[in-house]
Coordinates of C-alpha atoms in Angstrom, one line a residue:
X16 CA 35.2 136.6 200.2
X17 CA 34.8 133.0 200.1
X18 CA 31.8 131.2 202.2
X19 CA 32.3 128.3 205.1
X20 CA 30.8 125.1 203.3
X21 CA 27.8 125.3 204.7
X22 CA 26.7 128.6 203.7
X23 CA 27.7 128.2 200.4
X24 CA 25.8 125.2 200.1
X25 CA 22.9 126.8 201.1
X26 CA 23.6 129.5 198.8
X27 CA 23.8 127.0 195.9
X28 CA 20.6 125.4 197.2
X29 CA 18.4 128.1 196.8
X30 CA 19.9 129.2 193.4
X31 CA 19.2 125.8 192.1
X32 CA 15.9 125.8 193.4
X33 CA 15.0 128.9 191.9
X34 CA 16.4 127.7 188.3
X35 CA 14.3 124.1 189.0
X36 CA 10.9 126.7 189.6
X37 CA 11.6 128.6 186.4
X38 CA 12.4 125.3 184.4
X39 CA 9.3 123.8 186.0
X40 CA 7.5 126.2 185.1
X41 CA 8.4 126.5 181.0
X42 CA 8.2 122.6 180.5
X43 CA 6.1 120.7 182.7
X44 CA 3.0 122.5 183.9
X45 CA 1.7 118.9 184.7
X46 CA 4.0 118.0 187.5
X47 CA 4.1 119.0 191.5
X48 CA 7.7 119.8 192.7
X49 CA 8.7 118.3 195.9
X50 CA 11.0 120.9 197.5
X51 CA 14.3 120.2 199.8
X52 CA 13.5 120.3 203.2
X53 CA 16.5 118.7 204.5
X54 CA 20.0 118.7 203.6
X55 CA 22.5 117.0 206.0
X56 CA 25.5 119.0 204.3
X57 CA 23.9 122.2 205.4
X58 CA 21.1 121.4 208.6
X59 CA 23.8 118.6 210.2
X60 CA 27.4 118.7 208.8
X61 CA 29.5 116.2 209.8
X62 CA 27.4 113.4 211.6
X63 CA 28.2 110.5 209.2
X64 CA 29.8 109.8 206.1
X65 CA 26.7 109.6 204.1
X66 CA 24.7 112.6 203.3
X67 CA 20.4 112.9 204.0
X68 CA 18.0 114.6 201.9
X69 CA 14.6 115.3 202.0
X70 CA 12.0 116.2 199.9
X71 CA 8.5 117.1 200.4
X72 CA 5.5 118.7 198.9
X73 CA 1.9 117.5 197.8
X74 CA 1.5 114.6 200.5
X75 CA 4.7 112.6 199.6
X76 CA 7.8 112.8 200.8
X77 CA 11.4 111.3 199.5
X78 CA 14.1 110.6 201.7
X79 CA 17.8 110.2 199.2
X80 CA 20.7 108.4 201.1
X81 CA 24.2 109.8 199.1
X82 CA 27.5 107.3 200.0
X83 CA 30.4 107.8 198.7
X84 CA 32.3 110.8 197.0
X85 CA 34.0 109.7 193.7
X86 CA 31.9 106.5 192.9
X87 CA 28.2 107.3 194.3
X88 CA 25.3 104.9 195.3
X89 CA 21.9 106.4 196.0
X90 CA 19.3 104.7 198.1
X91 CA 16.1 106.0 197.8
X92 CA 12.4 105.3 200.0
X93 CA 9.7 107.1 199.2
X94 CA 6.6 107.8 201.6
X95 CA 3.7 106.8 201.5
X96 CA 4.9 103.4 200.2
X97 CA 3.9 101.9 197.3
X98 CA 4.4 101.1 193.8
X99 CA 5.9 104.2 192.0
X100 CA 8.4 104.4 189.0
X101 CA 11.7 106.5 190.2
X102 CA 13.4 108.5 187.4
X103 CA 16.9 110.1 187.9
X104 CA 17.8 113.3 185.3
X105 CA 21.2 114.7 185.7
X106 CA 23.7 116.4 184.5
X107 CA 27.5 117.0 185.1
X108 CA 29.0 120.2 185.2
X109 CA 32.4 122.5 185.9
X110 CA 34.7 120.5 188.1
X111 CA 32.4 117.5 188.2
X112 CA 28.9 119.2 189.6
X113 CA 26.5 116.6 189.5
X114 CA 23.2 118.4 189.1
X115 CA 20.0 115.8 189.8
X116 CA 16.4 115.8 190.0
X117 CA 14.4 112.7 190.5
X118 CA 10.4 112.2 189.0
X119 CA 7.8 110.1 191.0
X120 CA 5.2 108.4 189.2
X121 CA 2.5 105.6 190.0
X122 CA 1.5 103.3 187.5
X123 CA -2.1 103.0 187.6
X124 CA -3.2 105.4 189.6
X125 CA -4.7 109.3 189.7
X126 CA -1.7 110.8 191.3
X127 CA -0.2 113.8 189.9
X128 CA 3.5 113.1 188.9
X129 CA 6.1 114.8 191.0
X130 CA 9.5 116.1 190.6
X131 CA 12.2 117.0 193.1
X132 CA 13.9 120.3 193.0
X133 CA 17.5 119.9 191.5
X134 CA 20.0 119.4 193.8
X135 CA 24.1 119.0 193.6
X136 CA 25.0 115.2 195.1

């Protein structure tokens, strides 16, 4: 049985969350996760061409704007503003999967680092 879009993405959401946990876990005990609490492919299909995320957790939230399907830009705000170093790690996988987590860190300063919970752009 194959799933309507946005089940299956919700389904591949909370796999991939549950991988990002357990690889959280093993390798960077010094980090917060910011978890997905918005996805416009799965709370709001097919209001615009560009897809919304959010992430929140610990305080801090990051909203990712996703345009494009083949060539993607990525535009990224990050709340409470201020200065903070944004690191992308991704991966490619079967039939083009881009897998991506993004770290949060502020120069200069005593907050904990922060990582987002993987997610397929």
């Amino acid at each position: 049985m194959t799933l309507p879009p946005p089940e299956r993405a919700g389904a591949q959401i909370a796999l991939l969350r549950s991988v990002g946990y357990a690889a959280f876990g093993r390798h960077e005990r010094d980090l917060d996760v910011l978890d997905v609490v918005f996805d416009s492919l799965v709370d709001a299909p097919g209001i615009d061409d560009c897809r919304h995320l959010r992430f929140a957790g610990h305080g801090i939230s990051l909203d990712v704007d996703v345009h494009g399907q083949a060539e993607l830009s990525v535009e990224l705000r990050v709340t409470p503003a201020g200065p903070v170093q944004v690191e992308s790690r991704g991966a490619e996988g079967p039939g083009d999967t881009r897998l991506v987590s993004f770290l949060l860190q502020w120069p200069n300063s005593t907050q904990r680092p922060v990582r987002t919970a993987w997610i397929m752009l």
